[in-house]
Amino acid sequence: MEKRDVLKLCMKNGFFLDRSMLDFFCGMEEREVRQIVEKLRNFGVVEKILTEEIFEKHKEKLGIRNQEFGSVGICGVEILRETRRDFEKLGASDFVSYFRVRFEALRDILIKRGDLVNLSSIRRIGWDNGLFCFVGMVYDKRITKNKNLLIEVEDLTGRTVVLVNRENKQLFEQAQSLLLDDVVAFKCSGSGKMLFASEFIYPNSCLDRENFGDSDEFVAFISDLHVGSKMFLEKNLMRFVNWLNGEVGDERQKNLAAKVKYLVLVGDNIEGVGVYPGQEKFLKIKGCRGQYEKLARILGRIRTDIEIVMIPGQHDAVWIGEPMPALADKWSGNLGKMKNLKMVSNPAELKIGGLKILVYYGGSLNKFIDEIGDIRVNYGHRNPVRVVEEILKRRHLAPVYGEMDIVPSKEGDDLVLKDLPDVFVVGGQHRTMIGSYNNILTISTSCFQSQTDFEIMVGNEPDPCKVPILNLKSKEVKILDFSGGEVVWEEGDDLICKLDGGGR
Ligand SMILES: [Fe+2]
């Protein structure tokens, strides 16, 4: 950028520059300089002359990473956590260590709650009757002849059995929702021969207060495009792209589009190949590379000041287990050349405009729907944010071993929610819903694919072409509907979604 233009832009925003900042800005593109200066102004920087010290002080909030100076320069999206590791050869001992680190991480979260009194380990329970509290992992559960529930539980010191009496209806119902490998605190009476449950305590997720971002900008969330499928709703997706570019919609909608600065794609970006038997007859584009090229052409139409982040899903050309690595270079083609696109792992934790946003494709959600009677019977696939509550209760994205492939890591379990996000976004359910759980905003994304045979078979009726957009500052979410000929507001004129759920 020319010196003269840099100075003009800064003066317009009320700033002068010292020599080092002038040199720094001159090596960047106009879009990047504008973003930095506008953000500094919005942060309420009172100094009139911008110096390196002032810049360093706000660098983290600006989302700038050192290694990017002089290239892309600014990245409003900070990647707080993602999985990037080589798949080494693994043995049985690696799985044992993996379960140990997972147990310890969740046990520590439970202990930090501070409400577990008389905490013991299974080995210390002994044969004398008493009241006990211990943290255990569910090993097995079964119904006895008398229709009570028997839960086999283990910790690092041993294994025991806990009986839940069917007469205690509320507790019995709670116990039925316990999943294998869940880590919970058990409050019991009895002895090492047989324990009788009185309460289960989940690690749970709870932010003391709701956090808000620092910029009046929007993030749009889309997922499950399934590019390459015959059911891919290309025209509708293009209507969304045209809206982002300010080409369609009424004045209000166009003004809003201009404030969308980020776009997050939450998996199933392409339809993929060989995902399920007989899939080829539903493919319009027969190869993954061709499907990604098509996606690159579509995303390439989006105005370049929008930063795009993309995680993979089960239809993408990546390892199908979780965590999923970011899409590899050999598949990405022209997507990899897009300067405003960042491909990261599933799950990934982002920081955008001051908000911590956890993005997860949600491969485990179907397991929760199948296994938890309350959800299966009362909601099915119709209420994904209710399912997300079960994840937040457990502080684990996919607790049941065997529901999907995993790559154990000795360093830790990437699927444990050690730090809580401000916003938790899931894809994969093809239905937009907004919820709130203990000050954490929960969002499920829609899709751009019409109903598939598989969805008919499992009773999942999708709600395609809806796009939730999140204001970083107010945390209001608006849903836009691109299913018809015009861009319409999903939730009436006030544009603010009703929140579903409330935490506990
Ligand atoms: Fe999908």
Coordinates of C-alpha atoms in Angstrom, one line a residue, residues 3-489:
K3 CA 2.6 5.7 2.1
R4 CA 0.2 8.5 1.1
D5 CA -2.8 6.1 1.2
V6 CA -1.8 4.6 4.5
L7 CA -1.5 8.0 6.1
K8 CA -4.8 9.1 4.7
L9 CA -6.6 6.0 5.9
C10 CA -5.1 6.4 9.4
M11 CA -6.0 10.1 9.6
K12 CA -9.5 9.3 8.6
N13 CA -9.7 7.0 11.7
G14 CA -8.1 9.6 14.0
F15 CA -4.5 8.2 14.1
F16 CA -1.0 9.4 13.1
L17 CA 1.8 6.9 12.7
D18 CA 5.4 6.7 13.8
R19 CA 8.0 5.6 11.3
S20 CA 8.0 1.9 12.2
M21 CA 4.2 1.6 11.9
L22 CA 4.2 3.4 8.6
D23 CA 6.8 1.0 7.2
F24 CA 4.8 -1.9 8.6
F25 CA 1.5 -0.8 7.1
C26 CA 3.2 0.0 3.7
G27 CA 4.1 -3.7 3.3
M28 CA 0.4 -4.7 3.6
E29 CA -2.7 -4.7 1.5
E30 CA -5.3 -2.0 2.0
R31 CA -7.9 -4.4 3.4
E32 CA -5.5 -5.6 6.1
V33 CA -4.5 -2.1 7.1
R34 CA -8.2 -1.0 7.2
Q35 CA -9.1 -3.9 9.4
I36 CA -6.3 -3.2 11.9
V37 CA -6.9 0.5 12.1
E38 CA -10.7 0.2 12.4
K39 CA -10.3 -2.4 15.1
L40 CA -7.9 -0.2 17.1
R41 CA -10.4 2.6 16.9
N42 CA -13.2 0.3 18.1
F43 CA -11.0 -0.9 21.0
G44 CA -11.0 2.7 22.2
V45 CA -7.3 3.4 21.8
V46 CA -6.8 6.9 23.1
E47 CA -3.3 7.5 21.9
K48 CA -3.2 9.6 18.7
I49 CA 0.1 8.4 17.4
L50 CA 0.2 4.7 16.7
T51 CA 3.5 3.2 17.8
E52 CA 4.9 -0.4 17.8
E53 CA 4.3 -0.6 21.6
I54 CA 0.6 0.3 21.2
F55 CA 0.3 -2.2 18.3
E56 CA 2.1 -5.0 20.4
K57 CA -0.3 -4.3 23.3
H58 CA -3.3 -5.0 21.2
K59 CA -1.8 -7.6 18.9
E60 CA -3.5 -10.6 20.5
K61 CA -7.0 -9.0 20.3
L62 CA -6.3 -8.1 16.7
G63 CA -5.7 -11.8 16.0
I64 CA -2.3 -11.2 14.5
R65 CA 0.3 -14.0 14.4
N66 CA 4.0 -13.2 14.2
Q67 CA 4.8 -15.6 11.4
E68 CA 2.3 -13.9 9.1
F69 CA 3.8 -10.4 9.2
G70 CA 4.6 -9.4 5.7
S71 CA 2.5 -12.1 4.0
V72 CA -1.2 -12.3 4.8
G73 CA -0.5 -9.8 7.7
I74 CA -3.7 -9.9 9.6
C75 CA -5.9 -12.8 10.4
G76 CA -9.0 -11.8 12.4
V77 CA -9.5 -15.5 13.1
E78 CA -7.1 -16.9 15.7
I79 CA -6.8 -20.7 15.8
L80 CA -6.7 -21.4 19.6
R81 CA -6.7 -25.2 19.3
E82 CA -6.7 -27.7 16.6
T83 CA -5.3 -31.2 16.1
R84 CA -2.2 -31.6 14.0
R85 CA -0.2 -34.7 14.6
D86 CA 1.3 -37.5 12.6
F87 CA -0.3 -40.9 12.9
E88 CA 2.3 -43.0 14.4
K89 CA 2.2 -46.8 14.9
L90 CA 0.0 -47.4 18.0
G91 CA -0.2 -50.3 20.4
A92 CA -2.6 -51.5 23.1
S93 CA -0.7 -49.5 25.7
D94 CA -1.4 -46.3 23.8
F95 CA -5.1 -47.0 24.2
V96 CA -4.7 -47.6 27.9
S97 CA -2.8 -44.4 28.4
Y98 CA -5.4 -42.6 26.3
F99 CA -8.2 -43.7 28.7
R100 CA -6.1 -42.8 31.7
V101 CA -5.5 -39.2 30.5
R102 CA -9.1 -38.8 29.6
F103 CA -10.3 -40.1 33.0
E104 CA -7.8 -37.9 34.8
A105 CA -8.8 -34.8 32.8
L106 CA -12.5 -35.3 33.5
R107 CA -11.9 -36.3 37.2
D108 CA -9.9 -33.1 37.7
I109 CA -12.8 -31.0 36.2
L110 CA -15.2 -32.8 38.6
I111 CA -13.0 -32.2 41.6
K112 CA -12.6 -28.5 40.6
R113 CA -16.4 -28.1 40.9
G114 CA -15.8 -28.1 44.7
D115 CA -19.0 -29.9 45.7
L116 CA -17.7 -33.5 46.1
V117 CA -17.5 -34.2 49.8
N118 CA -15.8 -37.3 51.3
L119 CA -14.2 -38.1 48.0
S120 CA -12.8 -41.6 47.9
S121 CA -11.3 -44.0 45.4
I122 CA -13.0 -47.4 44.6
R123 CA -10.2 -49.3 46.4
R124 CA -10.6 -47.3 49.6
I125 CA -14.4 -48.0 49.9
G126 CA -13.7 -51.2 51.9
W127 CA -16.3 -53.6 53.4
D128 CA -17.9 -51.5 56.1
N129 CA -21.1 -49.7 55.4
G130 CA -20.9 -46.0 54.9
L131 CA -21.6 -43.0 52.6
F132 CA -19.1 -42.6 49.7
C133 CA -18.4 -40.4 46.8
F134 CA -16.1 -41.4 44.0
V135 CA -15.3 -40.5 40.4
G136 CA -15.7 -43.4 38.0
M137 CA -16.0 -44.4 34.4
V138 CA -19.0 -46.4 33.4
Y139 CA -17.7 -49.8 32.3
D140 CA -21.1 -51.6 31.8
K141 CA -24.7 -51.3 32.7
R142 CA -27.5 -53.8 32.7
I143 CA -31.0 -54.4 34.1
T144 CA -31.3 -57.0 36.8
K145 CA -34.0 -59.7 37.2
N146 CA -35.8 -57.3 39.6
K147 CA -35.7 -54.5 36.9
N148 CA -33.2 -52.4 38.8
L149 CA -30.2 -51.0 37.0
L150 CA -26.7 -52.3 37.8
I151 CA -23.8 -50.1 36.8
E152 CA -20.3 -51.4 36.7
V153 CA -17.9 -48.6 37.4
E154 CA -14.1 -48.4 37.4
D155 CA -11.4 -45.9 38.4
L156 CA -7.6 -46.1 38.4
T157 CA -7.7 -48.3 41.5
G158 CA -10.4 -50.9 40.8
R159 CA -13.9 -51.8 39.8
T160 CA -17.2 -51.9 41.7
V161 CA -21.0 -52.2 41.1
V162 CA -23.6 -49.5 41.8
L163 CA -27.3 -50.4 42.0
V164 CA -30.0 -47.9 41.1
N165 CA -33.4 -48.8 42.5
R166 CA -36.2 -48.6 40.0
E167 CA -38.5 -47.2 42.8
N168 CA -36.4 -44.1 42.7
K169 CA -37.9 -42.9 39.4
Q170 CA -36.0 -39.7 38.9
L171 CA -32.6 -41.2 39.7
F172 CA -33.5 -44.3 37.6
E173 CA -34.3 -42.1 34.6
Q174 CA -31.0 -40.2 35.0
A175 CA -29.1 -43.5 35.3
Q176 CA -30.6 -44.7 32.1
S177 CA -29.0 -41.7 30.3
L178 CA -25.6 -42.7 31.5
L179 CA -23.5 -43.8 28.5
L180 CA -20.7 -46.3 28.5
D181 CA -17.3 -44.6 29.3
D182 CA -19.1 -41.6 30.9
V183 CA -17.0 -40.2 33.7
V184 CA -19.2 -39.0 36.5
A185 CA -19.1 -38.7 40.3
F186 CA -21.2 -41.3 42.2
K187 CA -22.7 -40.5 45.6
C188 CA -23.6 -43.9 47.2
S189 CA -24.3 -45.7 50.4
G190 CA -23.3 -49.3 51.2
S191 CA -20.0 -51.1 51.0
G192 CA -17.5 -52.5 48.5
K193 CA -19.8 -55.5 48.2
M194 CA -22.7 -53.5 46.8
L195 CA -23.2 -49.7 46.5
F196 CA -26.6 -48.0 46.2
A197 CA -26.6 -44.8 44.2
S198 CA -28.2 -41.6 45.5
E199 CA -26.8 -39.1 43.0
F200 CA -24.8 -38.8 39.8
I201 CA -22.8 -35.6 39.1
Y202 CA -21.6 -34.8 35.7
P203 CA -18.5 -32.6 35.1
N204 CA -20.9 -30.1 33.4
S205 CA -20.2 -26.8 31.6
C206 CA -21.0 -23.5 33.1
L207 CA -19.6 -20.1 32.5
D208 CA -20.0 -17.7 35.4
R209 CA -21.1 -15.0 33.1
E210 CA -21.8 -14.6 29.5
N211 CA -18.9 -13.2 27.4
F212 CA -19.3 -10.8 24.5
G213 CA -17.0 -10.0 21.6
D214 CA -15.6 -6.6 20.8
S215 CA -16.6 -5.8 17.3
D216 CA -19.9 -5.1 15.6
E217 CA -19.3 -7.7 12.9
F218 CA -21.0 -10.9 12.0
V219 CA -19.9 -14.5 11.5
A220 CA -22.0 -16.7 9.2
F221 CA -22.1 -20.5 9.7
I222 CA -22.8 -22.9 7.0
S223 CA -22.2 -26.7 6.7
D224 CA -23.1 -29.8 4.8
L225 CA -22.9 -28.4 1.4
H226 CA -22.3 -31.8 -0.1
V227 CA -20.9 -30.3 -3.3
G228 CA -20.8 -33.0 -6.0
S229 CA -24.1 -34.7 -4.9
K230 CA -27.1 -34.6 -7.2
M231 CA -29.0 -33.3 -4.2
F232 CA -26.6 -30.3 -3.7
L233 CA -28.7 -27.1 -3.7
E234 CA -26.3 -25.1 -5.8
K235 CA -28.6 -22.3 -6.8
N236 CA -29.5 -21.7 -3.2
L237 CA -25.9 -21.6 -2.1
M238 CA -25.2 -19.1 -4.9
R239 CA -28.0 -17.0 -3.6
F240 CA -26.2 -16.9 -0.2
V241 CA -22.9 -16.0 -1.9
N242 CA -24.6 -13.3 -3.9
W243 CA -26.2 -11.9 -0.7
L244 CA -22.7 -11.9 1.0
N245 CA -21.5 -9.9 -2.0
G246 CA -24.3 -7.4 -1.6
E247 CA -25.9 -8.3 -4.9
V248 CA -29.3 -9.5 -3.6
G249 CA -31.7 -8.7 -0.7
D250 CA -33.3 -5.5 0.4
E251 CA -31.4 -2.5 1.7
R252 CA -31.4 -3.8 5.2
Q253 CA -30.2 -7.2 4.2
K254 CA -27.5 -5.7 2.1
N255 CA -26.3 -3.5 5.0
L256 CA -26.2 -6.6 7.1
A257 CA -24.2 -8.6 4.5
A258 CA -21.5 -5.9 4.5
K259 CA -21.0 -6.5 8.2
V260 CA -20.4 -10.2 7.7
K261 CA -16.6 -10.5 8.0
Y262 CA -16.2 -14.2 8.7
L263 CA -17.6 -17.4 7.3
V264 CA -17.2 -20.8 9.0
L265 CA -17.9 -24.1 7.2
V266 CA -18.7 -26.8 9.6
G267 CA -17.9 -30.0 7.7
D268 CA -19.3 -32.2 4.9
N269 CA -18.1 -29.6 2.4
I270 CA -18.3 -32.1 -0.4
E271 CA -20.4 -35.2 -0.9
G272 CA -17.2 -37.4 -1.1
V273 CA -16.8 -40.8 -2.8
G274 CA -17.4 -44.2 -1.3
V275 CA -18.9 -42.9 1.9
Y276 CA -21.7 -45.4 1.8
P277 CA -22.7 -48.4 -0.5
G278 CA -24.4 -47.3 -3.7
Q279 CA -23.4 -43.6 -3.3
E280 CA -22.1 -43.4 -6.9
K281 CA -25.6 -43.2 -8.3
F282 CA -26.2 -40.0 -6.4
L283 CA -23.0 -38.3 -7.5
K284 CA -23.0 -35.5 -10.1
I285 CA -19.2 -35.1 -9.8
K286 CA -17.5 -38.5 -9.5
G287 CA -14.2 -37.6 -7.8
C288 CA -13.2 -35.7 -4.6
R289 CA -10.7 -33.5 -6.4
G290 CA -13.4 -32.4 -8.9
Q291 CA -15.8 -31.8 -6.0
Y292 CA -13.3 -29.6 -4.2
E293 CA -12.6 -27.7 -7.4
K294 CA -16.2 -26.9 -7.7
L295 CA -16.3 -25.7 -4.1
A296 CA -13.2 -23.6 -4.7
R297 CA -15.0 -21.9 -7.6
I298 CA -18.0 -21.1 -5.4
L299 CA -16.0 -19.9 -2.4
G300 CA -13.8 -17.9 -4.8
R301 CA -16.8 -15.8 -5.7
I302 CA -17.1 -14.6 -2.1
R303 CA -15.7 -11.1 -1.5
T304 CA -12.1 -11.4 -0.4
D305 CA -12.4 -9.4 2.8
I306 CA -14.4 -12.2 4.3
E307 CA -12.2 -14.7 6.2
I308 CA -13.3 -18.2 5.7
V309 CA -12.5 -21.1 8.0
M310 CA -13.3 -24.7 7.0
I311 CA -13.3 -27.9 9.1
P312 CA -13.9 -31.3 7.6
G313 CA -16.8 -33.7 8.2
Q314 CA -17.4 -37.4 7.5
H315 CA -18.0 -36.9 3.8
D316 CA -14.7 -35.0 3.3
A317 CA -11.5 -36.6 2.0
V318 CA -10.0 -37.0 5.4
W319 CA -9.6 -39.7 8.0
I320 CA -13.1 -40.6 9.2
G321 CA -12.3 -40.8 12.9
E322 CA -12.1 -37.9 15.4
P323 CA -10.3 -35.7 15.8
M324 CA -10.1 -35.2 12.0
P325 CA -7.1 -33.5 10.5
A326 CA -7.4 -30.5 8.2
L327 CA -7.9 -31.3 4.6
A328 CA -4.5 -32.3 3.1
D329 CA -2.9 -30.4 0.3
K330 CA -3.2 -33.3 -2.2
W331 CA -7.0 -32.8 -2.2
S332 CA -7.4 -29.1 -1.7
G333 CA -6.3 -27.9 -5.1
N334 CA -7.4 -24.3 -5.7
L335 CA -8.9 -24.1 -2.2
G336 CA -5.4 -24.2 -0.8
K337 CA -4.4 -21.2 -2.9
M338 CA -7.2 -19.0 -1.5
K339 CA -5.6 -16.4 0.8
N340 CA -8.7 -15.8 2.8
L341 CA -9.4 -19.5 3.5
K342 CA -8.0 -21.4 6.4
M343 CA -8.5 -25.2 6.6
V344 CA -8.3 -26.6 10.2
S345 CA -9.1 -29.8 12.0
N346 CA -12.4 -31.1 13.4
P347 CA -12.9 -30.1 16.2
A348 CA -11.2 -26.7 16.2
E349 CA -11.3 -23.8 18.7
L350 CA -11.3 -20.4 17.2
K351 CA -11.1 -16.9 18.6
I352 CA -13.0 -14.4 16.5
G353 CA -13.5 -10.8 17.5
G354 CA -12.9 -11.7 21.2
L355 CA -15.2 -14.7 21.3
K356 CA -14.1 -18.3 21.8
I357 CA -15.9 -20.4 19.3
L358 CA -15.7 -24.2 19.3
V359 CA -16.5 -25.7 15.9
Y360 CA -17.3 -29.4 15.7
Y361 CA -18.8 -31.4 12.9
G362 CA -20.7 -33.5 15.4
G363 CA -20.0 -37.1 14.4
S364 CA -21.1 -38.3 17.8
L365 CA -24.6 -36.6 17.8
N366 CA -26.4 -39.5 16.3
K367 CA -25.0 -41.8 19.0
F368 CA -26.5 -39.5 21.7
I369 CA -29.8 -39.5 19.9
D370 CA -29.9 -43.3 19.7
E371 CA -28.7 -43.9 23.2
I372 CA -30.5 -41.3 25.4
G373 CA -34.2 -42.3 25.6
D374 CA -35.5 -38.8 26.4
I375 CA -33.9 -37.4 23.2
R376 CA -34.7 -40.5 21.1
V377 CA -38.4 -40.5 22.1
N378 CA -39.1 -36.8 22.5
Y379 CA -36.9 -35.1 19.9
G380 CA -35.2 -37.5 17.5
H381 CA -33.2 -35.4 15.1
R382 CA -35.4 -32.4 15.4
N383 CA -33.5 -30.7 18.3
P384 CA -29.7 -30.8 17.8
V385 CA -29.1 -28.1 20.4
R386 CA -30.7 -30.4 23.0
V387 CA -28.1 -33.0 22.0
V388 CA -25.3 -30.5 22.4
E389 CA -26.4 -30.0 26.0
E390 CA -25.5 -33.7 26.6
I391 CA -22.0 -33.1 25.3
L392 CA -21.6 -30.0 27.5
K393 CA -22.8 -31.9 30.5
R394 CA -20.2 -34.6 29.9
R395 CA -17.4 -32.2 28.8
H396 CA -16.5 -34.7 26.1
L397 CA -17.4 -34.5 22.4
A398 CA -17.7 -38.3 21.9
P399 CA -17.5 -40.3 25.1
V400 CA -18.6 -43.7 23.9
Y401 CA -15.6 -45.7 22.8
G402 CA -16.3 -47.5 19.5
E403 CA -18.9 -45.1 18.2
M404 CA -16.3 -43.8 15.9
D405 CA -12.6 -44.4 15.3
I406 CA -10.2 -42.5 17.5
V407 CA -6.4 -41.9 17.4
P408 CA -5.2 -42.1 21.0
S409 CA -2.7 -39.5 22.0
K410 CA -0.5 -39.7 25.1
E411 CA -0.5 -35.9 25.5
G412 CA -4.2 -35.7 26.1
D413 CA -7.7 -36.3 24.7
D414 CA -8.5 -33.7 22.1
L415 CA -12.2 -34.4 22.6
V416 CA -12.3 -33.4 26.3
L417 CA -13.6 -29.8 26.7
K418 CA -11.0 -28.5 29.1
D419 CA -11.7 -24.9 28.4
L420 CA -15.2 -23.8 27.8
P421 CA -16.1 -21.9 24.6
D422 CA -18.4 -18.8 24.5
V423 CA -20.1 -20.3 21.4
F424 CA -20.4 -24.0 20.5
V425 CA -21.3 -24.7 16.8
V426 CA -22.1 -28.1 15.4
G427 CA -22.8 -29.3 11.9
G428 CA -23.9 -32.6 10.5
Q429 CA -27.6 -32.5 11.5
H430 CA -28.7 -30.5 8.5
R431 CA -30.9 -28.3 10.7
T432 CA -30.4 -24.9 12.1
M433 CA -31.2 -24.3 15.8
I434 CA -30.0 -21.8 18.4
G435 CA -29.8 -22.5 22.1
S436 CA -28.2 -21.5 25.3
Y437 CA -26.7 -23.6 28.0
N438 CA -25.2 -22.0 31.2
N439 CA -24.1 -18.9 29.3
I440 CA -22.7 -20.8 26.3
L441 CA -24.4 -20.0 23.0
T442 CA -25.1 -23.2 21.0
I443 CA -25.7 -23.2 17.3
S444 CA -26.5 -26.1 14.9
T445 CA -26.0 -25.4 11.2
S446 CA -28.3 -26.2 8.3
C447 CA -27.3 -27.7 4.9
F448 CA -27.4 -27.1 1.2
Q449 CA -28.6 -30.5 0.2
S450 CA -32.2 -31.8 -0.2
Q451 CA -33.3 -34.8 1.7
T452 CA -31.3 -38.0 1.0
D453 CA -32.6 -41.6 1.0
F454 CA -30.5 -42.2 4.1
E455 CA -32.1 -39.3 5.9
I456 CA -35.6 -40.7 5.0
M457 CA -34.5 -44.1 6.4
V458 CA -33.3 -42.7 9.8
G459 CA -36.2 -40.2 10.0
N460 CA -34.1 -37.1 9.7
E461 CA -36.0 -34.4 8.0
P462 CA -33.5 -31.7 7.0
D463 CA -34.2 -28.0 7.0
P464 CA -31.9 -26.8 4.3
C465 CA -30.6 -23.3 3.1
K466 CA -30.9 -21.6 6.5
V467 CA -27.9 -19.5 7.6
P468 CA -27.4 -18.4 11.2
I469 CA -25.3 -15.2 11.5
L470 CA -23.8 -14.2 14.8
N471 CA -23.1 -10.7 15.9
L472 CA -19.8 -10.8 17.8
K473 CA -20.6 -7.9 20.0
S474 CA -24.2 -8.5 21.0
K475 CA -24.2 -12.3 20.4
E476 CA -27.6 -12.0 18.7
V477 CA -28.2 -14.6 16.1
K478 CA -30.3 -14.0 13.0
I479 CA -31.2 -16.7 10.6
L480 CA -31.5 -16.1 6.9
D481 CA -33.5 -18.4 4.7
F482 CA -32.1 -19.0 1.1
S483 CA -34.5 -21.8 0.3
G484 CA -36.8 -19.6 -1.9
G485 CA -36.4 -17.1 -4.6
E486 CA -35.8 -14.2 -2.2
V487 CA -33.7 -13.8 0.9
V488 CA -36.1 -14.0 3.8
W489 CA -35.6 -13.6 7.6

